[in-house]
Short mmCIF file of C-alpha atoms and ligand atoms in Angstrom, two decimals:
data_model
loop_
_atom_site.label_atom_id
_atom_site.label_comp_id
_atom_site.label_asym_id
_atom_site.label_seq_id
_atom_site.Cartn_x
_atom_site.Cartn_y
_atom_site.Cartn_z
CA MET R 1 -3.51 -51.36 -15.80
CA LYS R 2 -2.71 -48.26 -14.04
CA ASN R 3 -2.48 -44.67 -13.73
CA TRP R 4 0.37 -43.11 -12.82
CA ALA R 5 -0.41 -42.50 -8.99
CA GLY R 6 -1.82 -46.05 -8.80
CA ASN R 7 -5.29 -44.97 -7.43
CA LEU R 8 -6.88 -46.19 -10.67
CA LYS R 9 -6.98 -49.68 -11.53
CA PHE R 10 -8.53 -51.48 -15.02
CA GLN R 11 -8.22 -54.44 -17.18
CA PRO R 12 -8.87 -53.94 -20.85
CA LYS R 13 -10.03 -56.55 -23.55
CA ASN R 14 -7.87 -55.14 -26.08
CA ILE R 15 -4.63 -52.65 -26.44
CA LEU R 16 -5.20 -50.75 -29.55
CA ALA R 17 -2.07 -48.59 -30.70
CA PRO R 18 -2.43 -47.24 -34.67
CA SER R 19 0.98 -45.46 -36.18
CA THR R 20 -1.64 -43.10 -38.28
CA THR R 21 -4.68 -41.53 -38.34
CA GLU R 22 -6.44 -44.07 -41.25
CA GLU R 23 -4.96 -46.94 -38.96
CA ALA R 24 -7.23 -45.26 -35.86
CA GLN R 25 -10.21 -44.56 -38.23
CA ALA R 26 -9.97 -48.42 -39.17
CA MET R 27 -10.06 -49.36 -35.50
CA VAL R 28 -12.68 -46.72 -34.98
CA LEU R 29 -15.12 -48.49 -37.63
CA ASP R 30 -14.63 -51.73 -36.60
CA HIS R 31 -15.64 -51.31 -33.13
CA LEU R 32 -18.72 -49.13 -34.26
CA GLN R 33 -19.80 -52.29 -36.42
CA LYS R 34 -19.22 -54.47 -33.43
CA HIS R 35 -20.74 -51.86 -30.59
CA GLN R 36 -17.57 -51.75 -28.66
CA THR R 37 -16.34 -48.80 -26.83
CA ILE R 38 -12.90 -46.83 -26.88
CA ARG R 39 -10.82 -45.03 -24.16
CA MET R 40 -7.34 -43.43 -25.01
CA ARG R 41 -4.74 -42.72 -22.81
CA GLY R 42 -1.70 -40.36 -23.51
CA SER R 43 0.70 -40.68 -20.57
CA SER R 44 -1.92 -42.17 -17.53
CA HIS R 45 -0.85 -38.85 -15.57
CA SER R 46 -4.18 -38.32 -14.92
CA TRP R 47 -5.93 -39.09 -11.46
CA THR R 48 -9.71 -39.35 -12.23
CA GLY R 49 -11.38 -42.23 -14.17
CA LEU R 50 -11.09 -40.58 -17.63
CA ILE R 51 -9.27 -43.30 -18.91
CA ALA R 52 -10.50 -46.49 -17.22
CA THR R 53 -12.09 -49.08 -19.28
CA ASN R 54 -12.69 -52.66 -19.62
CA ASP R 55 -13.03 -52.38 -23.31
CA SER R 56 -10.41 -51.32 -25.81
CA PHE R 57 -7.67 -48.76 -24.60
CA LEU R 58 -5.98 -47.16 -27.19
CA HIS R 59 -2.73 -44.93 -27.32
CA LEU R 60 -0.58 -42.95 -29.27
CA ASP R 61 2.61 -43.96 -28.40
CA ASN R 62 3.58 -44.91 -32.06
CA MET R 63 2.30 -41.58 -33.14
CA GLN R 64 5.55 -39.63 -31.62
CA GLY R 65 7.37 -36.49 -32.97
CA LEU R 66 6.88 -33.47 -35.42
CA ILE R 67 5.21 -33.81 -38.55
CA GLY R 68 6.38 -30.29 -39.62
CA VAL R 69 7.57 -26.76 -38.61
CA ILE R 70 6.24 -23.14 -40.09
CA PRO R 71 8.86 -20.96 -38.52
CA ASP R 72 7.53 -17.46 -39.82
CA LYS R 73 4.02 -18.48 -38.44
CA LYS R 74 6.03 -19.96 -34.79
CA LEU R 75 3.39 -23.16 -35.71
CA VAL R 76 4.49 -27.16 -34.71
CA ARG R 77 2.59 -29.98 -36.17
CA ALA R 78 3.19 -32.71 -33.80
CA LYS R 79 1.45 -36.36 -33.83
CA ALA R 80 -1.00 -36.30 -30.96
CA GLY R 81 1.09 -39.04 -28.85
CA THR R 82 4.10 -37.06 -28.73
CA LYS R 83 5.64 -36.98 -25.11
CA LEU R 84 6.02 -33.07 -23.98
CA TYR R 85 9.74 -33.71 -23.47
CA LEU R 86 10.42 -34.92 -26.83
CA PHE R 87 7.70 -31.95 -28.33
CA GLY R 88 9.75 -29.54 -26.07
CA GLU R 89 13.53 -30.96 -27.34
CA GLU R 90 12.01 -31.20 -31.46
CA ALA R 91 10.83 -27.72 -30.77
CA PHE R 92 13.92 -26.11 -29.38
CA LYS R 93 15.80 -27.29 -32.49
CA HIS R 94 13.74 -24.88 -34.67
CA ASN R 95 14.28 -22.15 -32.25
CA LEU R 96 10.93 -22.27 -31.04
CA ALA R 97 9.24 -22.96 -27.55
CA LEU R 98 5.75 -23.08 -25.27
CA PRO R 99 4.81 -19.76 -23.44
CA ASN R 100 4.18 -21.37 -20.52
CA GLN R 101 4.33 -25.30 -19.30
CA GLY R 102 3.17 -27.31 -16.32
CA ASP R 103 5.69 -29.04 -13.56
CA VAL R 104 6.13 -32.15 -15.72
CA ASN R 105 6.63 -33.33 -18.93
CA HIS R 106 5.72 -37.14 -19.28
CA GLN R 107 2.39 -36.26 -20.57
CA SER R 108 1.28 -36.68 -24.30
CA VAL R 109 0.64 -33.54 -26.12
CA ALA R 110 -2.89 -34.52 -26.62
CA GLY R 111 -3.64 -35.74 -23.02
CA ALA R 112 -2.10 -32.59 -21.61
CA LEU R 113 -3.77 -30.25 -23.41
CA SER R 114 -7.24 -31.62 -23.89
CA THR R 115 -7.46 -31.62 -19.87
CA GLY R 116 -6.40 -28.01 -19.90
CA THR R 117 -2.90 -28.73 -18.28
CA HIS R 118 -1.29 -25.38 -16.89
CA GLY R 119 1.64 -23.49 -15.69
CA THR R 120 1.35 -20.44 -13.79
CA GLY R 121 1.64 -16.73 -14.80
CA ILE R 122 -1.26 -14.41 -14.64
CA LYS R 123 -0.80 -13.17 -18.01
CA LEU R 124 -0.45 -16.77 -19.64
CA GLN R 125 -3.33 -19.18 -20.57
CA SER R 126 -2.96 -22.98 -19.96
CA MET R 127 -1.73 -24.87 -22.84
CA ALA R 128 -4.37 -25.84 -24.82
CA ASN R 129 -4.94 -22.11 -25.97
CA GLN R 130 -1.70 -22.72 -28.12
CA LEU R 131 -3.81 -24.97 -29.99
CA GLN R 132 -4.05 -23.67 -33.78
CA GLY R 133 -5.55 -27.12 -35.19
CA LEU R 134 -6.57 -30.59 -35.12
CA THR R 135 -6.68 -33.74 -36.79
CA LEU R 136 -9.17 -36.03 -34.94
CA VAL R 137 -11.12 -39.21 -35.68
CA THR R 138 -14.92 -38.77 -34.70
CA GLY R 139 -16.95 -41.27 -32.89
CA LYS R 140 -18.72 -41.88 -36.18
CA GLY R 141 -15.38 -42.84 -37.59
CA ASP R 142 -14.90 -39.61 -39.73
CA ILE R 143 -11.34 -38.10 -40.08
CA LEU R 144 -11.86 -34.45 -39.41
CA SER R 145 -9.58 -31.73 -39.81
CA ILE R 146 -10.23 -28.24 -38.06
CA ASP R 147 -8.15 -24.98 -37.49
CA GLU R 148 -8.65 -21.40 -35.52
CA ASP R 149 -9.06 -19.59 -38.96
CA LYS R 150 -12.32 -21.94 -40.54
CA ASN R 151 -13.60 -23.38 -37.52
CA PRO R 152 -12.95 -20.97 -34.35
CA ASP R 153 -15.89 -22.78 -32.74
CA LEU R 154 -15.17 -26.00 -32.86
CA MET R 155 -11.48 -25.27 -32.17
CA LYS R 156 -12.96 -23.80 -28.71
CA ALA R 157 -15.30 -26.85 -28.02
CA LEU R 158 -12.74 -29.59 -28.76
CA SER R 159 -9.61 -28.06 -27.55
CA VAL R 160 -10.32 -29.17 -23.93
CA SER R 161 -12.49 -32.04 -24.22
CA PHE R 162 -10.33 -35.00 -22.91
CA GLY R 163 -11.14 -37.54 -25.61
CA SER R 164 -14.76 -37.22 -25.14
CA ALA R 165 -15.94 -36.59 -28.64
CA ALA R 166 -12.98 -37.47 -30.83
CA LEU R 167 -9.66 -38.88 -30.69
CA ILE R 168 -6.78 -36.29 -31.62
CA THR R 169 -4.10 -37.61 -33.99
CA GLU R 170 -2.32 -34.61 -35.21
CA ALA R 171 -1.83 -30.84 -33.14
CA THR R 172 -0.82 -27.63 -34.44
CA VAL R 173 0.56 -25.71 -31.90
CA LYS R 174 1.54 -21.81 -31.68
CA MET R 175 4.83 -21.53 -30.17
CA CYS R 176 7.15 -18.54 -29.43
CA ASP R 177 10.35 -18.06 -29.76
CA ALA R 178 12.91 -20.31 -27.61
CA TYR R 179 13.87 -18.39 -24.30
CA LYS R 180 15.87 -18.78 -21.03
CA LEU R 181 14.50 -18.62 -17.31
CA LYS R 182 15.98 -17.98 -14.26
CA THR R 183 14.31 -19.50 -11.26
CA GLU R 184 14.69 -18.43 -7.90
CA THR R 185 13.11 -20.32 -4.78
CA PHE R 186 13.23 -19.74 -0.98
CA ALA R 187 11.16 -20.33 1.73
CA GLU R 188 9.60 -18.01 4.16
CA ASP R 189 6.30 -17.71 6.63
CA MET R 190 3.24 -17.84 4.35
CA SER R 191 1.84 -14.42 5.80
CA VAL R 192 4.94 -12.93 4.02
CA SER R 193 3.80 -14.46 1.10
CA MET R 194 0.28 -13.51 1.19
CA SER R 195 1.43 -10.25 1.70
CA LYS R 196 3.52 -9.68 -1.12
CA TYR R 197 2.34 -12.18 -3.84
CA LYS R 198 0.15 -9.30 -5.72
CA LYS R 199 3.59 -7.01 -6.14
CA ARG R 200 5.38 -10.49 -7.15
CA LEU R 201 2.46 -11.26 -9.41
CA SER R 202 2.83 -7.93 -11.18
CA GLU R 203 7.00 -8.27 -11.53
CA ASN R 204 7.22 -11.74 -12.24
CA ARG R 205 6.39 -14.07 -15.55
CA HIS R 206 5.97 -16.57 -13.20
CA LEU R 207 4.84 -16.99 -9.86
CA GLU R 208 4.05 -20.39 -7.95
CA MET R 209 3.65 -20.66 -3.76
CA PHE R 210 3.80 -24.02 -2.48
CA TYR R 211 2.32 -23.56 1.03
CA PHE R 212 3.33 -26.26 3.97
CA PRO R 213 0.17 -26.40 6.44
CA VAL R 214 1.76 -28.08 9.62
CA GLY R 215 4.26 -25.13 9.92
CA LYS R 216 2.44 -22.25 7.76
CA TRP R 217 5.46 -21.47 5.56
CA SER R 218 5.75 -21.53 1.97
CA LEU R 219 8.25 -22.33 -0.99
CA ILE R 220 8.23 -19.52 -3.27
CA LYS R 221 8.72 -20.01 -6.64
CA MET R 222 9.49 -17.18 -9.52
CA MET R 223 10.46 -17.62 -12.77
CA ASN R 224 11.78 -14.68 -15.40
CA GLU R 225 13.38 -14.41 -19.04
CA THR R 226 17.22 -14.10 -18.85
CA THR R 227 19.75 -13.73 -21.23
CA GLU R 228 22.18 -15.12 -18.59
CA GLU R 229 24.49 -17.85 -19.60
CA ILE R 230 23.66 -21.59 -18.57
CA PRO R 231 26.20 -22.74 -15.92
CA SER R 232 28.17 -25.34 -16.88
CA SER R 233 27.36 -27.30 -13.79
CA SER R 234 23.77 -27.30 -14.43
CA LYS R 235 23.19 -30.61 -15.39
CA ILE R 236 25.52 -32.73 -12.95
CA GLU R 237 23.66 -29.91 -9.88
CA GLY R 238 20.25 -30.85 -10.91
CA LEU R 239 20.74 -34.63 -11.08
CA LYS R 240 21.98 -34.22 -7.58
CA GLU R 241 19.25 -32.44 -6.43
CA ILE R 242 16.52 -34.49 -8.22
CA VAL R 243 18.25 -37.73 -6.16
CA LEU R 244 18.39 -35.70 -2.75
CA GLU R 245 15.26 -34.06 -2.97
CA ASN R 246 12.88 -36.93 -3.98
CA TRP R 247 14.76 -39.52 -1.91
CA LEU R 248 14.57 -37.27 0.93
CA TYR R 249 11.25 -36.29 0.82
CA GLU R 250 9.82 -39.80 0.30
CA GLY R 251 11.66 -40.82 3.62
CA LEU R 252 10.07 -37.96 5.38
CA ASN R 253 6.79 -38.85 4.25
CA ILE R 254 7.20 -42.82 5.07
CA LEU R 255 8.64 -41.16 8.46
CA ALA R 256 5.90 -39.02 9.34
CA ASN R 257 3.14 -41.31 8.39
CA LYS R 258 4.49 -43.96 10.92
CA THR R 259 5.42 -41.39 13.74
CA LYS R 260 3.04 -38.79 13.20
CA SER R 261 5.61 -36.53 14.27
CA TYR R 262 4.84 -33.88 11.27
CA GLY R 263 5.84 -30.86 12.82
CA ARG R 264 9.54 -31.92 13.74
CA LEU R 265 9.68 -33.55 9.90
CA ASP R 266 8.27 -30.42 8.72
CA SER R 267 10.69 -27.94 10.20
CA PHE R 268 13.51 -29.94 9.01
CA MET R 269 12.45 -29.80 5.45
CA ARG R 270 11.90 -25.87 6.02
CA ASN R 271 15.63 -25.90 7.21
CA PHE R 272 16.28 -27.90 4.40
CA VAL R 273 15.33 -25.27 1.66
CA GLY R 274 17.86 -23.06 1.11
CA HIS R 275 17.80 -19.60 -1.38
CA LYS R 276 18.63 -21.18 -4.90
CA THR R 277 18.96 -19.85 -8.23
CA SER R 278 19.25 -21.60 -11.87
CA VAL R 279 19.15 -20.96 -15.49
CA ASN R 280 18.05 -23.18 -17.86
CA TRP R 281 16.03 -22.82 -21.31
CA SER R 282 12.15 -23.05 -20.75
CA HIS R 283 11.46 -26.37 -21.85
CA ARG R 284 14.14 -27.84 -19.37
CA ALA R 285 13.14 -25.12 -16.86
CA PHE R 286 9.60 -26.15 -16.28
CA PRO R 287 9.55 -29.66 -15.83
CA THR R 288 10.98 -31.12 -12.38
CA GLU R 289 11.21 -34.81 -11.68
CA ARG R 290 8.41 -36.40 -9.35
CA SER R 291 9.44 -39.66 -8.46
CA VAL R 292 7.23 -39.38 -5.17
CA ARG R 293 3.60 -40.86 -6.10
CA PHE R 294 1.22 -38.61 -4.18
CA MET R 295 -2.97 -37.97 -4.85
CA GLU R 296 -3.92 -34.74 -6.13
CA MET R 297 -6.82 -32.63 -6.49
CA GLU R 298 -6.76 -28.83 -8.17
CA TYR R 299 -9.37 -26.41 -8.70
CA ASN R 300 -9.40 -23.41 -10.52
CA LEU R 301 -11.41 -20.57 -8.71
CA PRO R 302 -12.00 -16.63 -9.96
CA PHE R 303 -8.29 -15.17 -9.28
CA GLU R 304 -10.53 -12.33 -6.54
CA LYS R 305 -11.41 -14.94 -4.55
CA PHE R 306 -7.99 -16.35 -3.47
CA GLU R 307 -7.50 -14.98 -0.03
CA GLU R 308 -11.21 -15.16 1.27
CA VAL R 309 -10.84 -19.11 -0.12
CA PHE R 310 -7.40 -19.35 1.14
CA GLU R 311 -8.37 -18.32 5.01
CA GLU R 312 -10.86 -20.99 4.56
CA ILE R 313 -8.48 -23.45 3.81
CA GLN R 314 -6.36 -22.39 6.66
CA ALA R 315 -9.38 -22.09 9.22
CA SER R 316 -10.52 -25.99 8.00
CA ILE R 317 -7.05 -27.57 8.16
CA LYS R 318 -6.82 -26.28 11.96
CA LYS R 319 -10.43 -27.35 12.59
CA ASN R 320 -10.06 -30.64 11.43
CA LYS R 321 -6.27 -31.25 12.88
CA PHE R 322 -5.15 -32.70 8.97
CA GLU R 323 -1.61 -33.41 8.76
CA THR R 324 0.42 -33.97 5.71
CA LEU R 325 4.03 -32.71 4.74
CA PHE R 326 2.61 -32.29 1.49
CA PRO R 327 2.15 -28.83 0.27
CA ILE R 328 -0.59 -27.03 -1.03
CA GLU R 329 0.09 -25.66 -4.40
CA ILE R 330 -0.96 -22.15 -5.34
CA ARG R 331 -0.58 -21.02 -9.40
CA TYR R 332 -1.94 -18.43 -11.34
CA VAL R 333 -3.76 -18.41 -15.05
CA LYS R 334 -5.06 -15.83 -17.51
CA GLY R 335 -8.80 -16.55 -18.64
CA ASP R 336 -9.57 -18.23 -21.95
CA GLU R 337 -12.37 -18.56 -24.45
CA LEU R 338 -11.86 -22.49 -24.48
CA TRP R 339 -15.95 -23.95 -23.81
CA LEU R 340 -14.80 -26.52 -20.96
CA SER R 341 -11.34 -24.78 -19.82
CA PRO R 342 -11.81 -24.38 -16.15
CA ALA R 343 -10.40 -20.94 -16.78
CA TYR R 344 -13.53 -19.94 -19.00
CA LYS R 345 -13.90 -16.46 -19.18
CA ARG R 346 -12.25 -15.32 -16.00
CA ASP R 347 -8.48 -14.98 -14.65
CA SER R 348 -8.08 -17.41 -12.12
CA VAL R 349 -6.22 -18.91 -9.29
CA TYR R 350 -5.55 -22.68 -8.92
CA ILE R 351 -5.24 -24.33 -6.00
CA ALA R 352 -3.99 -27.71 -5.76
CA ILE R 353 -4.29 -30.21 -2.60
CA HIS R 354 -1.92 -32.86 -2.46
CA THR R 355 -1.08 -36.00 0.34
CA TYR R 356 1.35 -38.63 -0.13
CA ILE R 357 0.10 -41.56 -1.95
CA SER R 358 -0.46 -44.04 1.09
CA GLU R 359 -2.02 -41.32 3.56
CA ASN R 360 -5.67 -40.88 3.66
CA PHE R 361 -6.76 -38.58 1.05
CA ARG R 362 -10.44 -38.39 1.29
CA PRO R 363 -11.49 -36.46 4.54
CA TYR R 364 -8.98 -33.94 3.64
CA PHE R 365 -9.92 -33.37 -0.31
CA GLU R 366 -13.69 -33.62 0.79
CA GLU R 367 -13.39 -30.80 3.30
CA MET R 368 -11.25 -28.68 0.97
CA GLN R 369 -13.78 -29.52 -1.98
CA LYS R 370 -16.67 -27.85 -0.21
CA ILE R 371 -14.67 -24.98 0.20
CA PHE R 372 -13.86 -24.97 -3.80
CA LYS R 373 -17.55 -25.44 -4.20
CA ARG R 374 -18.91 -22.76 -2.23
CA HIS R 375 -16.68 -20.47 -4.22
CA GLY R 376 -17.53 -21.62 -7.60
CA GLY R 377 -14.68 -23.68 -8.15
CA ARG R 378 -14.04 -25.74 -11.42
CA PRO R 379 -12.23 -28.77 -10.74
CA HIS R 380 -9.12 -29.56 -13.09
CA TRP R 381 -10.51 -32.50 -15.33
CA GLY R 382 -7.36 -34.84 -14.49
CA LYS R 383 -7.55 -34.67 -11.17
CA TRP R 384 -9.41 -36.18 -8.21
CA HIS R 385 -12.93 -34.55 -7.80
CA THR R 386 -16.77 -35.92 -7.02
CA LEU R 387 -18.39 -33.34 -9.24
CA GLY R 388 -21.32 -34.90 -11.26
CA HIS R 389 -23.52 -33.52 -13.70
CA ASN R 390 -25.58 -30.95 -12.27
CA ASP R 391 -22.78 -29.00 -11.05
CA LEU R 392 -20.72 -29.17 -14.20
CA GLN R 393 -23.99 -27.49 -16.24
CA GLN R 394 -23.81 -24.89 -13.68
CA LEU R 395 -20.04 -23.80 -13.54
CA TYR R 396 -20.01 -24.40 -17.30
CA PRO R 397 -22.14 -21.83 -19.45
CA LYS R 398 -21.35 -23.62 -22.47
CA PHE R 399 -21.86 -27.34 -21.08
CA GLN R 400 -24.84 -27.92 -22.66
CA ASP R 401 -23.93 -26.41 -25.96
CA PHE R 402 -20.74 -29.39 -25.61
CA LEU R 403 -23.01 -31.95 -25.12
CA ASN R 404 -24.96 -31.47 -28.11
CA LEU R 405 -21.88 -31.13 -29.98
CA ARG R 406 -20.41 -34.41 -28.67
CA LYS R 407 -23.58 -36.39 -28.99
CA ASP R 408 -23.47 -35.51 -32.96
CA LEU R 409 -19.65 -36.26 -33.12
CA ASP R 410 -20.11 -39.38 -31.16
CA PRO R 411 -23.87 -40.66 -31.34
CA GLN R 412 -23.16 -44.08 -30.68
CA GLY R 413 -21.17 -43.35 -27.56
CA LEU R 414 -18.07 -45.18 -28.79
CA TRP R 415 -15.59 -42.98 -26.58
CA LEU R 416 -17.94 -43.09 -23.19
CA ASN R 417 -16.85 -44.73 -20.21
CA ASP R 418 -18.56 -44.94 -16.55
CA HIS R 419 -16.83 -41.90 -15.42
CA LEU R 420 -17.99 -39.70 -18.60
CA LYS R 421 -21.05 -41.36 -18.74
CA SER R 422 -21.76 -39.78 -15.32
CA LEU R 423 -20.27 -36.65 -15.84
CA PHE R 424 -22.22 -36.29 -19.05
CA LYS R 425 -25.52 -37.98 -18.03
CA VAL R 426 -25.85 -40.42 -20.26
CA PRO R 427 -27.75 -43.80 -19.46
CA SER R 428 -25.41 -46.80 -19.27
C1 FAD W 1 3.33 -35.67 -11.65
C2 FAD W 1 2.10 -34.99 -12.16
C3 FAD W 1 2.30 -33.72 -12.61
C4 FAD W 1 1.46 -33.24 -13.17
N1 FAD W 1 1.70 -31.52 -13.34
C5 FAD W 1 0.63 -30.63 -13.68
C6 FAD W 1 0.72 -29.32 -14.04
O1 FAD W 1 1.91 -28.85 -13.61
N2 FAD W 1 -0.66 -28.50 -14.57
C7 FAD W 1 -1.68 -29.20 -14.96
O2 FAD W 1 -2.53 -28.66 -15.22
N3 FAD W 1 -1.59 -30.64 -14.65
C8 FAD W 1 -0.77 -31.53 -14.38
N4 FAD W 1 -0.47 -32.61 -14.33
C9 FAD W 1 -2.10 -33.48 -14.69
C10 FAD W 1 -1.83 -34.18 -16.19
O3 FAD W 1 -0.90 -32.84 -17.00
C11 FAD W 1 -3.08 -34.22 -16.74
O4 FAD W 1 -3.78 -34.89 -15.78
C12 FAD W 1 -3.02 -34.60 -18.37
O5 FAD W 1 -4.27 -35.12 -18.65
C13 FAD W 1 -2.09 -36.10 -18.44
O6 FAD W 1 -2.04 -36.12 -19.57
P1 FAD W 1 -1.57 -37.65 -20.15
O7 FAD W 1 -1.10 -37.24 -21.58
O8 FAD W 1 -1.04 -38.24 -19.18
O9 FAD W 1 -3.15 -37.83 -20.29
P2 FAD W 1 -3.93 -38.93 -19.92
O10 FAD W 1 -3.88 -38.99 -18.21
O11 FAD W 1 -3.33 -40.63 -20.31
O12 FAD W 1 -5.76 -38.93 -20.32
C14 FAD W 1 -5.81 -37.77 -20.10
C15 FAD W 1 -7.13 -37.40 -21.13
O13 FAD W 1 -6.86 -37.17 -22.09
C16 FAD W 1 -7.52 -38.11 -23.21
N5 FAD W 1 -6.55 -38.41 -23.71
C17 FAD W 1 -5.08 -38.71 -24.24
N6 FAD W 1 -5.03 -39.36 -25.36
C18 FAD W 1 -5.57 -38.72 -26.23
C19 FAD W 1 -6.12 -38.37 -27.66
N7 FAD W 1 -5.21 -38.87 -28.53
N8 FAD W 1 -7.02 -37.95 -28.48
C20 FAD W 1 -8.06 -37.46 -27.23
N9 FAD W 1 -8.18 -37.59 -26.19
C21 FAD W 1 -6.98 -38.05 -25.49
C22 FAD W 1 -7.83 -39.40 -22.25
O14 FAD W 1 -8.38 -40.31 -22.57
C23 FAD W 1 -7.89 -38.60 -20.62
O15 FAD W 1 -9.37 -38.33 -21.06
C24 FAD W 1 -0.03 -33.57 -13.50
C25 FAD W 1 0.03 -34.92 -13.51
C26 FAD W 1 0.88 -35.79 -13.00
C27 FAD W 1 0.83 -37.24 -12.52
#
């Protein structure tokens, strides 16, 4: 068994695939009796050891689709295993959409939301903030239904809890009216991007910057609501782009690794990027196809630290001569109140470091992580990092409250694997 990137490999004893909450509950009760543990996966799109287990491995691939919709409240209730692409299309049938999304949609609702998955937009929060209600199976084998009105604190504690306290089987999500987005992408020098990012943030619904460190240029992506028509050629053009961009990108990365001619290949890439615009419904505009495998580390930092941190990143890359054709991705997210959300109580910038999958990512990621740590960075729960219990205690004011609650809901440690035990300092 392995995750999307293939950096995590493990061999579970059993695979559990419940079709209902009650079936999941029966499996939990059986495991409690036998003193066995369970880890659950969504679509295995995380890089950290969250899903790894040699015990029982549970998925909700049999729990897909919408359960109900309350149109006047713009609420959608979904089975928690629903893949985001299906969730988006099904909600669209009711003229509803998520206010923001990340850049792929293969994850599951539970997996994506409960790790704090985010898109970009300084006035928009991470996706877990759309959760209005959850049905859970706790580590004691109870079925628990909670919602924003009756259990606001539990919702704040469990919305980002990555299956460490309970299994999510159903989720109620607050949507907005379906909307179209116009996407504009182009390349420019990073110095220009840095001088314009604040203005762009105030003028655009979504701003994302991909910084290519070898040539010091950036790919700017801005998205805004529009009422423009979707061009009839958009589907076929989109397909051509996906094939070309992914194949070409993979080829360039292989070549760069072999020949070490990063500079030439990087400037070829820059010249290849034209000025493009496209229009589509939001749930089709946000996701891109990512068939080239890569390693990723992403940290959340206080928004006001961005420029200082970015200068240190550039200086470190220069000093250490790090080279990769993969960009550093910069996104912005509004702060929130979810206990374990990396954006807890702060408007944030997310900075993500990538390498091609066969590159030696460690020296580069470790140096970047030192910078992020110095500035109070909080790692994305699903992306590579080496922080431990003591770091997390310092970074999250509600960490101990979460651990106490977690223990109440899972006294036997049914949901814990080695990775979680080390984060939570639970003896093996
Ligand atoms: C190509 C790619 C692009 C990405 N883009 C973004 C992005 O734009 N923004 C961003 O923030 N992140 C992004 N990510 C990270 C990704 O969104 C998260 O790692 C997310 O958690 C993966 O969702 P998943 O369904 O695959 O969950 P998994 O990786 O399978 O699991 C994640 C966690 O959720 C838990 N979990 C799964 N199902 C349940 C359940 N039913 N109940 C309780 N817990 C559960 C798992 O145990 C695990 O702890 C990307 C990842 C990849 C590979």
